[in-house]
GROMACS .gro file of C-alpha atoms in nm:
model
  422
    1UNK     CA    1   3.321  -1.523  25.896
    2UNK     CA    2   3.084  -1.520  26.189
    3UNK     CA    3   3.159  -1.652  26.491
    4UNK     CA    4   2.876  -1.785  26.716
    5UNK     CA    5   2.921  -1.893  27.106
    6UNK     CA    6   2.571  -2.058  27.217
    7UNK     CA    7   2.497  -2.134  27.574
    8UNK     CA    8   2.341  -2.474  27.681
    9UNK     CA    9   2.128  -2.394  27.947
   10UNK     CA   10   1.798  -2.143  27.943
   11UNK     CA   11   1.890  -1.807  28.064
   12UNK     CA   12   1.715  -1.605  28.326
   13UNK     CA   13   1.780  -1.247  28.241
   14UNK     CA   14   1.654  -0.976  27.957
   15UNK     CA   15   1.894  -0.922  27.690
   16UNK     CA   16   1.849  -0.640  27.429
   17UNK     CA   17   2.054  -0.534  27.132
   18UNK     CA   18   2.001  -0.254  26.944
   19UNK     CA   19   1.602  -0.200  26.852
   20UNK     CA   20   1.582  -0.558  26.942
   21UNK     CA   21   1.470  -0.715  27.298
   22UNK     CA   22   1.558  -1.065  27.404
   23UNK     CA   23   1.393  -1.181  27.741
   24UNK     CA   24   1.425  -1.466  27.965
   25UNK     CA   25   1.246  -1.665  28.230
   26UNK     CA   26   1.314  -1.650  28.569
   27UNK     CA   27   1.379  -1.953  28.789
   28UNK     CA   28   1.454  -1.896  29.131
   29UNK     CA   29   1.689  -2.107  29.353
   30UNK     CA   30   1.555  -2.229  29.664
   31UNK     CA   31   1.885  -2.248  29.801
   32UNK     CA   32   1.782  -2.533  30.001
   33UNK     CA   33   2.101  -2.748  29.970
   34UNK     CA   34   2.357  -2.756  30.245
   35UNK     CA   35   2.645  -2.569  30.277
   36UNK     CA   36   2.943  -2.839  30.284
   37UNK     CA   37   3.301  -2.799  30.394
   38UNK     CA   38   3.557  -2.896  30.137
   39UNK     CA   39   3.775  -3.145  30.340
   40UNK     CA   40   4.090  -3.035  30.124
   41UNK     CA   41   4.080  -2.672  30.210
   42UNK     CA   42   3.835  -2.657  30.504
   43UNK     CA   43   3.649  -2.390  30.316
   44UNK     CA   44   3.259  -2.373  30.260
   45UNK     CA   45   3.102  -2.492  29.943
   46UNK     CA   46   2.787  -2.402  29.831
   47UNK     CA   47   2.618  -2.672  29.610
   48UNK     CA   48   2.294  -2.523  29.457
   49UNK     CA   49   2.129  -2.500  29.075
   50UNK     CA   50   1.964  -2.175  29.010
   51UNK     CA   51   1.975  -1.819  29.094
   52UNK     CA   52   2.078  -1.647  29.307
   53UNK     CA   53   2.383  -1.889  29.262
   54UNK     CA   54   2.542  -1.810  29.611
   55UNK     CA   55   2.328  -1.873  29.953
   56UNK     CA   56   2.030  -1.652  30.036
   57UNK     CA   57   2.239  -1.503  30.323
   58UNK     CA   58   2.548  -1.391  30.104
   59UNK     CA   59   2.503  -1.019  29.961
   60UNK     CA   60   2.777  -0.996  29.741
   61UNK     CA   61   2.693  -0.727  29.474
   62UNK     CA   62   2.918  -0.559  29.202
   63UNK     CA   63   3.045  -0.906  29.117
   64UNK     CA   64   3.344  -0.893  28.870
   65UNK     CA   65   3.377  -1.246  28.713
   66UNK     CA   66   3.743  -1.372  28.636
   67UNK     CA   67   3.888  -1.705  28.534
   68UNK     CA   68   4.218  -1.774  28.691
   69UNK     CA   69   4.447  -2.097  28.731
   70UNK     CA   70   4.370  -2.256  29.057
   71UNK     CA   71   4.699  -2.198  29.245
   72UNK     CA   72   4.662  -2.510  29.436
   73UNK     CA   73   4.597  -2.723  29.157
   74UNK     CA   74   4.805  -2.629  28.840
   75UNK     CA   75   4.653  -2.699  28.504
   76UNK     CA   76   4.292  -2.666  28.661
   77UNK     CA   77   4.104  -2.325  28.643
   78UNK     CA   78   3.831  -2.175  28.853
   79UNK     CA   79   3.589  -1.870  28.810
   80UNK     CA   80   3.621  -1.597  29.088
   81UNK     CA   81   3.344  -1.367  29.156
   82UNK     CA   82   3.509  -1.073  29.316
   83UNK     CA   83   3.277  -0.807  29.468
   84UNK     CA   84   3.158  -0.587  29.780
   85UNK     CA   85   2.973  -0.718  30.041
   86UNK     CA   86   2.620  -0.564  30.130
   87UNK     CA   87   2.627  -0.616  30.529
   88UNK     CA   88   2.533  -0.239  30.669
   89UNK     CA   89   2.165  -0.266  30.581
   90UNK     CA   90   2.125   0.121  30.573
   91UNK     CA   91   2.392   0.187  30.320
   92UNK     CA   92   2.578   0.008  30.041
   93UNK     CA   93   2.856  -0.255  30.080
   94UNK     CA   94   3.084  -0.300  30.380
   95UNK     CA   95   3.426  -0.324  30.492
   96UNK     CA   96   3.519  -0.627  30.301
   97UNK     CA   97   3.600  -0.715  29.922
   98UNK     CA   98   3.459  -1.087  29.911
   99UNK     CA   99   3.508  -1.357  29.659
  100UNK     CA  100   3.371  -1.692  29.569
  101UNK     CA  101   3.503  -1.942  29.341
  102UNK     CA  102   3.367  -2.252  29.141
  103UNK     CA  103   3.555  -2.485  28.905
  104UNK     CA  104   3.501  -2.392  28.533
  105UNK     CA  105   3.348  -2.747  28.469
  106UNK     CA  106   3.102  -2.738  28.759
  107UNK     CA  107   2.920  -2.379  28.852
  108UNK     CA  108   2.710  -2.545  29.099
  109UNK     CA  109   2.966  -2.575  29.346
  110UNK     CA  110   3.098  -2.220  29.493
  111UNK     CA  111   3.336  -2.227  29.738
  112UNK     CA  112   3.372  -1.917  29.963
  113UNK     CA  113   3.702  -1.770  29.948
  114UNK     CA  114   3.639  -1.556  30.252
  115UNK     CA  115   3.747  -1.160  30.245
  116UNK     CA  116   4.029  -1.107  30.017
  117UNK     CA  117   4.106  -0.762  30.125
  118UNK     CA  118   3.998  -0.480  30.419
  119UNK     CA  119   4.168  -0.158  30.516
  120UNK     CA  120   4.190  -0.034  30.874
  121UNK     CA  121   4.341   0.321  30.946
  122UNK     CA  122   4.308   0.558  31.231
  123UNK     CA  123   4.076   0.332  31.414
  124UNK     CA  124   3.834   0.268  31.131
  125UNK     CA  125   3.777   0.016  30.859
  126UNK     CA  126   3.729   0.158  30.487
  127UNK     CA  127   3.396   0.079  30.315
  128UNK     CA  128   3.483  -0.112  29.979
  129UNK     CA  129   3.259  -0.057  29.687
  130UNK     CA  130   3.268  -0.229  29.342
  131UNK     CA  131   3.639  -0.367  29.296
  132UNK     CA  132   3.838  -0.537  29.000
  133UNK     CA  133   4.097  -0.802  29.019
  134UNK     CA  134   4.348  -0.870  28.719
  135UNK     CA  135   4.629  -1.133  28.672
  136UNK     CA  136   4.935  -0.993  28.501
  137UNK     CA  137   5.192  -1.284  28.348
  138UNK     CA  138   5.518  -1.131  28.346
  139UNK     CA  139   5.793  -1.229  28.097
  140UNK     CA  140   5.983  -1.424  28.340
  141UNK     CA  141   5.664  -1.641  28.394
  142UNK     CA  142   5.555  -1.515  28.724
  143UNK     CA  143   5.185  -1.407  28.790
  144UNK     CA  144   5.085  -1.109  28.981
  145UNK     CA  145   4.757  -1.019  29.101
  146UNK     CA  146   4.645  -0.657  29.115
  147UNK     CA  147   4.337  -0.577  29.332
  148UNK     CA  148   4.128  -0.233  29.279
  149UNK     CA  149   3.923  -0.268  29.605
  150UNK     CA  150   3.783   0.079  29.542
  151UNK     CA  151   3.805   0.212  29.898
  152UNK     CA  152   3.567   0.480  30.016
  153UNK     CA  153   3.806   0.602  30.260
  154UNK     CA  154   3.904   0.984  30.193
  155UNK     CA  155   4.215   1.011  29.991
  156UNK     CA  156   4.204   0.634  29.935
  157UNK     CA  157   3.961   0.573  29.618
  158UNK     CA  158   4.278   0.495  29.376
  159UNK     CA  159   4.419   0.226  29.623
  160UNK     CA  160   4.584  -0.063  29.447
  161UNK     CA  161   4.690  -0.398  29.636
  162UNK     CA  162   4.903  -0.675  29.503
  163UNK     CA  163   4.914  -1.040  29.571
  164UNK     CA  164   5.066  -1.368  29.456
  165UNK     CA  165   4.756  -1.558  29.437
  166UNK     CA  166   4.386  -1.487  29.321
  167UNK     CA  167   4.267  -1.543  29.663
  168UNK     CA  168   4.517  -1.324  29.822
  169UNK     CA  169   4.646  -1.191  30.063
  170UNK     CA  170   4.685  -0.847  29.917
  171UNK     CA  171   4.918  -0.567  30.031
  172UNK     CA  172   4.862  -0.190  29.927
  173UNK     CA  173   5.135  -0.088  29.706
  174UNK     CA  174   5.069   0.287  29.658
  175UNK     CA  175   5.001   0.423  30.013
  176UNK     CA  176   5.187   0.701  30.186
  177UNK     CA  177   5.406   0.637  30.474
  178UNK     CA  178   5.145   0.720  30.731
  179UNK     CA  179   4.903   0.488  30.525
  180UNK     CA  180   4.610   0.737  30.518
  181UNK     CA  181   4.616   0.840  30.133
  182UNK     CA  182   4.743   0.714  29.788
  183UNK     CA  183   5.055   0.823  29.665
  184UNK     CA  184   5.070   1.115  29.423
  185UNK     CA  185   5.026   0.999  29.054
  186UNK     CA  186   4.745   0.735  29.141
  187UNK     CA  187   4.475   0.751  28.901
  188UNK     CA  188   4.189   0.491  28.925
  189UNK     CA  189   3.871   0.639  29.055
  190UNK     CA  190   3.522   0.522  29.106
  191UNK     CA  191   3.428   0.188  29.015
  192UNK     CA  192   3.771   0.085  28.883
  193UNK     CA  193   3.797  -0.168  28.597
  194UNK     CA  194   4.127  -0.284  28.432
  195UNK     CA  195   4.196  -0.471  28.123
  196UNK     CA  196   4.529  -0.652  28.031
  197UNK     CA  197   4.631  -0.693  27.678
  198UNK     CA  198   4.940  -0.909  27.612
  199UNK     CA  199   5.175  -0.827  27.332
  200UNK     CA  200   5.354  -1.085  27.078
  201UNK     CA  201   5.464  -0.882  26.819
  202UNK     CA  202   5.819  -0.820  26.842
  203UNK     CA  203   5.753  -0.474  26.668
  204UNK     CA  204   5.554  -0.333  26.922
  205UNK     CA  205   5.704  -0.066  27.167
  206UNK     CA  206   5.569  -0.282  27.468
  207UNK     CA  207   5.710  -0.614  27.353
  208UNK     CA  208   5.981  -0.635  27.602
  209UNK     CA  209   5.710  -0.539  27.901
  210UNK     CA  210   5.504  -0.800  27.719
  211UNK     CA  211   5.169  -0.630  27.808
  212UNK     CA  212   4.959  -0.328  27.818
  213UNK     CA  213   4.716  -0.229  28.086
  214UNK     CA  214   4.417  -0.012  28.044
  215UNK     CA  215   4.215   0.143  28.322
  216UNK     CA  216   3.864   0.283  28.326
  217UNK     CA  217   3.639   0.435  28.599
  218UNK     CA  218   3.384   0.696  28.683
  219UNK     CA  219   3.040   0.749  28.831
  220UNK     CA  220   2.809   0.960  28.571
  221UNK     CA  221   3.122   1.040  28.399
  222UNK     CA  222   3.341   0.797  28.230
  223UNK     CA  223   3.717   0.823  28.203
  224UNK     CA  224   3.997   0.582  28.074
  225UNK     CA  225   4.362   0.575  28.038
  226UNK     CA  226   4.654   0.324  27.989
  227UNK     CA  227   4.833   0.221  28.309
  228UNK     CA  228   5.206   0.222  28.358
  229UNK     CA  229   5.290  -0.132  28.355
  230UNK     CA  230   5.564  -0.059  28.612
  231UNK     CA  231   5.308   0.061  28.879
  232UNK     CA  232   4.975  -0.046  28.765
  233UNK     CA  233   4.822   0.248  28.926
  234UNK     CA  234   4.968   0.565  28.759
  235UNK     CA  235   4.955   0.713  28.428
  236UNK     CA  236   5.177   0.556  28.117
  237UNK     CA  237   5.449   0.803  28.054
  238UNK     CA  238   5.355   0.986  27.726
  239UNK     CA  239   4.956   0.922  27.772
  240UNK     CA  240   4.691   1.129  27.897
  241UNK     CA  241   4.356   1.041  28.092
  242UNK     CA  242   4.071   1.022  27.852
  243UNK     CA  243   3.794   1.236  27.987
  244UNK     CA  244   3.414   1.200  27.875
  245UNK     CA  245   3.498   0.873  27.745
  246UNK     CA  246   3.153   0.795  27.621
  247UNK     CA  247   2.854   1.000  27.691
  248UNK     CA  248   2.711   0.971  28.035
  249UNK     CA  249   2.343   1.039  28.128
  250UNK     CA  250   2.114   1.158  28.392
  251UNK     CA  251   1.818   0.923  28.230
  252UNK     CA  252   1.783   0.774  27.906
  253UNK     CA  253   1.912   1.010  27.605
  254UNK     CA  254   1.963   1.293  27.869
  255UNK     CA  255   2.336   1.361  27.854
  256UNK     CA  256   2.464   1.513  28.144
  257UNK     CA  257   2.818   1.606  28.009
  258UNK     CA  258   2.865   1.973  27.940
  259UNK     CA  259   2.709   2.133  27.629
  260UNK     CA  260   2.948   2.092  27.323
  261UNK     CA  261   3.161   1.804  27.493
  262UNK     CA  262   3.319   1.611  27.170
  263UNK     CA  263   3.365   1.234  27.210
  264UNK     CA  264   3.660   1.115  27.010
  265UNK     CA  265   3.619   0.759  27.142
  266UNK     CA  266   3.293   0.731  26.972
  267UNK     CA  267   3.260   0.652  26.612
  268UNK     CA  268   3.138   0.940  26.419
  269UNK     CA  269   2.770   0.951  26.355
  270UNK     CA  270   2.687   0.745  26.641
  271UNK     CA  271   2.390   0.847  26.823
  272UNK     CA  272   2.513   1.001  27.144
  273UNK     CA  273   2.191   0.918  27.312
  274UNK     CA  274   2.229   0.549  27.282
  275UNK     CA  275   2.512   0.492  27.535
  276UNK     CA  276   2.372   0.646  27.870
  277UNK     CA  277   2.676   0.566  28.074
  278UNK     CA  278   2.617   0.566  28.457
  279UNK     CA  279   2.890   0.368  28.634
  280UNK     CA  280   3.050  -0.006  28.652
  281UNK     CA  281   3.285  -0.032  28.370
  282UNK     CA  282   3.441  -0.355  28.271
  283UNK     CA  283   3.575  -0.509  27.931
  284UNK     CA  284   3.650  -0.811  27.767
  285UNK     CA  285   3.783  -0.939  27.447
  286UNK     CA  286   3.554  -1.145  27.188
  287UNK     CA  287   3.726  -1.275  26.908
  288UNK     CA  288   3.903  -0.977  26.723
  289UNK     CA  289   3.653  -0.715  26.911
  290UNK     CA  290   3.652  -0.546  27.229
  291UNK     CA  291   3.322  -0.522  27.424
  292UNK     CA  292   3.273  -0.262  27.701
  293UNK     CA  293   3.003  -0.358  27.965
  294UNK     CA  294   2.893  -0.056  28.177
  295UNK     CA  295   2.586   0.006  28.402
  296UNK     CA  296   2.362   0.274  28.218
  297UNK     CA  297   2.024   0.401  28.168
  298UNK     CA  298   1.753   0.199  27.932
  299UNK     CA  299   1.434   0.360  27.810
  300UNK     CA  300   1.281   0.356  27.475
  301UNK     CA  301   1.492   0.053  27.378
  302UNK     CA  302   1.200  -0.168  27.453
  303UNK     CA  303   0.931   0.083  27.576
  304UNK     CA  304   0.969   0.084  27.940
  305UNK     CA  305   1.038   0.391  28.162
  306UNK     CA  306   1.420   0.484  28.207
  307UNK     CA  307   1.630   0.285  28.479
  308UNK     CA  308   1.985   0.246  28.577
  309UNK     CA  309   1.878  -0.125  28.653
  310UNK     CA  310   2.042  -0.235  28.312
  311UNK     CA  311   2.372  -0.315  28.196
  312UNK     CA  312   2.449  -0.172  27.837
  313UNK     CA  313   2.737  -0.252  27.610
  314UNK     CA  314   2.949  -0.078  27.330
  315UNK     CA  315   3.200  -0.264  27.115
  316UNK     CA  316   3.488  -0.153  26.906
  317UNK     CA  317   3.825  -0.259  26.781
  318UNK     CA  318   4.088  -0.163  27.041
  319UNK     CA  319   4.049  -0.112  27.426
  320UNK     CA  320   4.008   0.257  27.383
  321UNK     CA  321   3.771   0.251  27.110
  322UNK     CA  322   3.638   0.441  26.923
  323UNK     CA  323   3.305   0.262  27.028
  324UNK     CA  324   2.960   0.178  26.870
  325UNK     CA  325   2.641   0.110  27.107
  326UNK     CA  326   2.526  -0.238  27.162
  327UNK     CA  327   2.226  -0.166  27.345
  328UNK     CA  328   2.098  -0.338  27.682
  329UNK     CA  329   2.272  -0.663  27.793
  330UNK     CA  330   2.074  -0.721  28.127
  331UNK     CA  331   1.794  -0.571  28.243
  332UNK     CA  332   1.751  -0.683  28.632
  333UNK     CA  333   1.402  -0.624  28.670
  334UNK     CA  334   1.310  -0.925  28.477
  335UNK     CA  335   1.085  -0.777  28.206
  336UNK     CA  336   0.824  -0.971  28.067
  337UNK     CA  337   0.551  -0.960  27.816
  338UNK     CA  338   0.214  -0.809  27.914
  339UNK     CA  339  -0.105  -1.029  27.958
  340UNK     CA  340  -0.253  -0.906  27.632
  341UNK     CA  341   0.088  -0.963  27.462
  342UNK     CA  342   0.080  -0.600  27.339
  343UNK     CA  343   0.354  -0.447  27.597
  344UNK     CA  344   0.618  -0.542  27.810
  345UNK     CA  345   0.612  -0.507  28.177
  346UNK     CA  346   0.845  -0.592  28.504
  347UNK     CA  347   0.826  -0.871  28.708
  348UNK     CA  348   1.099  -0.783  28.967
  349UNK     CA  349   1.187  -0.479  29.166
  350UNK     CA  350   1.456  -0.230  29.013
  351UNK     CA  351   1.751  -0.102  29.139
  352UNK     CA  352   2.106  -0.022  29.024
  353UNK     CA  353   2.337  -0.323  28.903
  354UNK     CA  354   2.673  -0.396  28.810
  355UNK     CA  355   2.829  -0.682  28.633
  356UNK     CA  356   3.014  -0.825  28.305
  357UNK     CA  357   3.056  -1.130  28.077
  358UNK     CA  358   3.329  -1.387  28.108
  359UNK     CA  359   3.415  -1.702  27.900
  360UNK     CA  360   3.387  -2.002  28.118
  361UNK     CA  361   3.486  -2.354  27.978
  362UNK     CA  362   3.385  -2.215  27.614
  363UNK     CA  363   3.055  -2.061  27.718
  364UNK     CA  364   2.997  -1.694  27.780
  365UNK     CA  365   2.788  -1.592  28.087
  366UNK     CA  366   2.645  -1.251  28.189
  367UNK     CA  367   2.696  -1.168  28.548
  368UNK     CA  368   2.504  -0.902  28.737
  369UNK     CA  369   2.304  -0.845  29.072
  370UNK     CA  370   1.962  -0.764  29.171
  371UNK     CA  371   1.777  -0.577  29.476
  372UNK     CA  372   1.533  -0.836  29.653
  373UNK     CA  373   1.199  -0.658  29.703
  374UNK     CA  374   1.362  -0.352  29.599
  375UNK     CA  375   1.588  -0.327  29.897
  376UNK     CA  376   1.922  -0.226  29.751
  377UNK     CA  377   2.152  -0.265  30.073
  378UNK     CA  378   2.126  -0.667  30.027
  379UNK     CA  379   2.191  -0.712  29.667
  380UNK     CA  380   2.198  -1.079  29.538
  381UNK     CA  381   2.458  -1.201  29.263
  382UNK     CA  382   2.282  -1.337  28.961
  383UNK     CA  383   2.417  -1.523  28.636
  384UNK     CA  384   2.302  -1.661  28.314
  385UNK     CA  385   2.460  -1.812  27.977
  386UNK     CA  386   2.424  -1.598  27.663
  387UNK     CA  387   2.504  -1.629  27.279
  388UNK     CA  388   2.758  -1.387  27.149
  389UNK     CA  389   2.777  -1.312  26.771
  390UNK     CA  390   3.071  -1.150  26.592
  391UNK     CA  391   3.208  -1.126  26.277
  392UNK     CA  392   3.582  -1.094  26.174
  393UNK     CA  393   3.517  -0.757  25.975
  394UNK     CA  394   3.647  -0.454  26.190
  395UNK     CA  395   3.405  -0.244  26.349
  396UNK     CA  396   3.539   0.045  26.168
  397UNK     CA  397   3.417  -0.160  25.826
  398UNK     CA  398   3.069  -0.223  25.975
  399UNK     CA  399   3.172  -0.531  26.204
  400UNK     CA  400   2.927  -0.599  26.488
  401UNK     CA  401   2.908  -0.785  26.813
  402UNK     CA  402   2.568  -0.899  26.915
  403UNK     CA  403   2.466  -1.061  27.256
  404UNK     CA  404   2.135  -1.229  27.290
  405UNK     CA  405   1.951  -1.453  27.508
  406UNK     CA  406   1.956  -1.832  27.438
  407UNK     CA  407   1.682  -2.096  27.407
  408UNK     CA  408   1.781  -2.449  27.343
  409UNK     CA  409   1.409  -2.522  27.256
  410UNK     CA  410   1.352  -2.242  26.986
  411UNK     CA  411   1.440  -2.333  26.623
  412UNK     CA  412   1.686  -2.039  26.592
  413UNK     CA  413   1.790  -2.085  26.933
  414UNK     CA  414   1.688  -1.737  27.022
  415UNK     CA  415   1.481  -1.667  27.323
  416UNK     CA  416   1.234  -1.355  27.282
  417UNK     CA  417   0.995  -1.196  27.495
  418UNK     CA  418   0.678  -1.365  27.329
  419UNK     CA  419   0.812  -1.693  27.438
  420UNK     CA  420   0.726  -1.601  27.816
  421UNK     CA  421   0.375  -1.667  27.720
  422UNK     CA  422   0.409  -2.021  27.576
   0.00000   0.00000   0.00000
């Protein structure tokens, strides 16, 4: 049976599936709404509709969306966007991992959760790149939150911090006694991502623990592994790190992995040139399938020059694949149809992008970032609702996941580049 999740608001990004391309119009948020103070928490709340969805002075790239229960209002849920922060003007990011959150029922009210984590050692602050934050529900009912802050400090890239709330505070759990390096066995690397899979089968060897944890990382080289559930930073005993998880590229179709590399985690017969991994892994489960989102190169997918301004995705039957390429999910250059209708053109500057998808109040959304006027050190967070179609047939038997833009005014609810001319 086919499952369809549809959006209710016109999207503002480009989505391309396989040979298809689906484009969305851009509406810019004037950010003229006042920043108000929440009387209950004393935190600032940004009230506005449109993109970028945070205040124009907030440059939060690399955003990872997560829905967690509100620790101060049990039974209520908030979506948290956890990211780095561009503040240095001449290079990426800054010393903080920052977060904003909004009630799942109203994504126009974003609350500033402030800096979640910083790390100071030997008189200097570490720069923090793209992070991830996951919730672990233990068998005894307790919740733990693991932050993978992606420190750029020497010997500290694999740092992991733990807290009792999604908004912190977080304490590093895998540092040496002198606080300068991660302990031996810490395996996470560049742009870390973690997926938690809960186990309800009494016959499963991990049933007593209650979950499995999978880690993903890499820059122009993709890696993955099962994490030890006891540490959440080391390799699960009896398993190995998977190197060359999917093909990485220098540009579209130009695989940079060593000649002769094999990819056991890619379906046999798949076009290896279609993956184009660059960085920024993230994974979600949709129905009975897994969707792996990453920053990757576009190109002949829809007739424009190759760029890593896109998020791509792959799908499979397990958190470790094997995978099939889904194509381009987001192009932050805001591609539109040319004036004569015979070609496509960009309507916004290109740079890198990073993000994921998240189910919020029964609606899927795609999160990503863009570089205003092409300036890559002041990136802005963006979001748009999407339509995701999937069937219950396993990928191994031909099942698919298709992500499309949504147009509530179209008869078939599908928005295409041609619609931008109407």
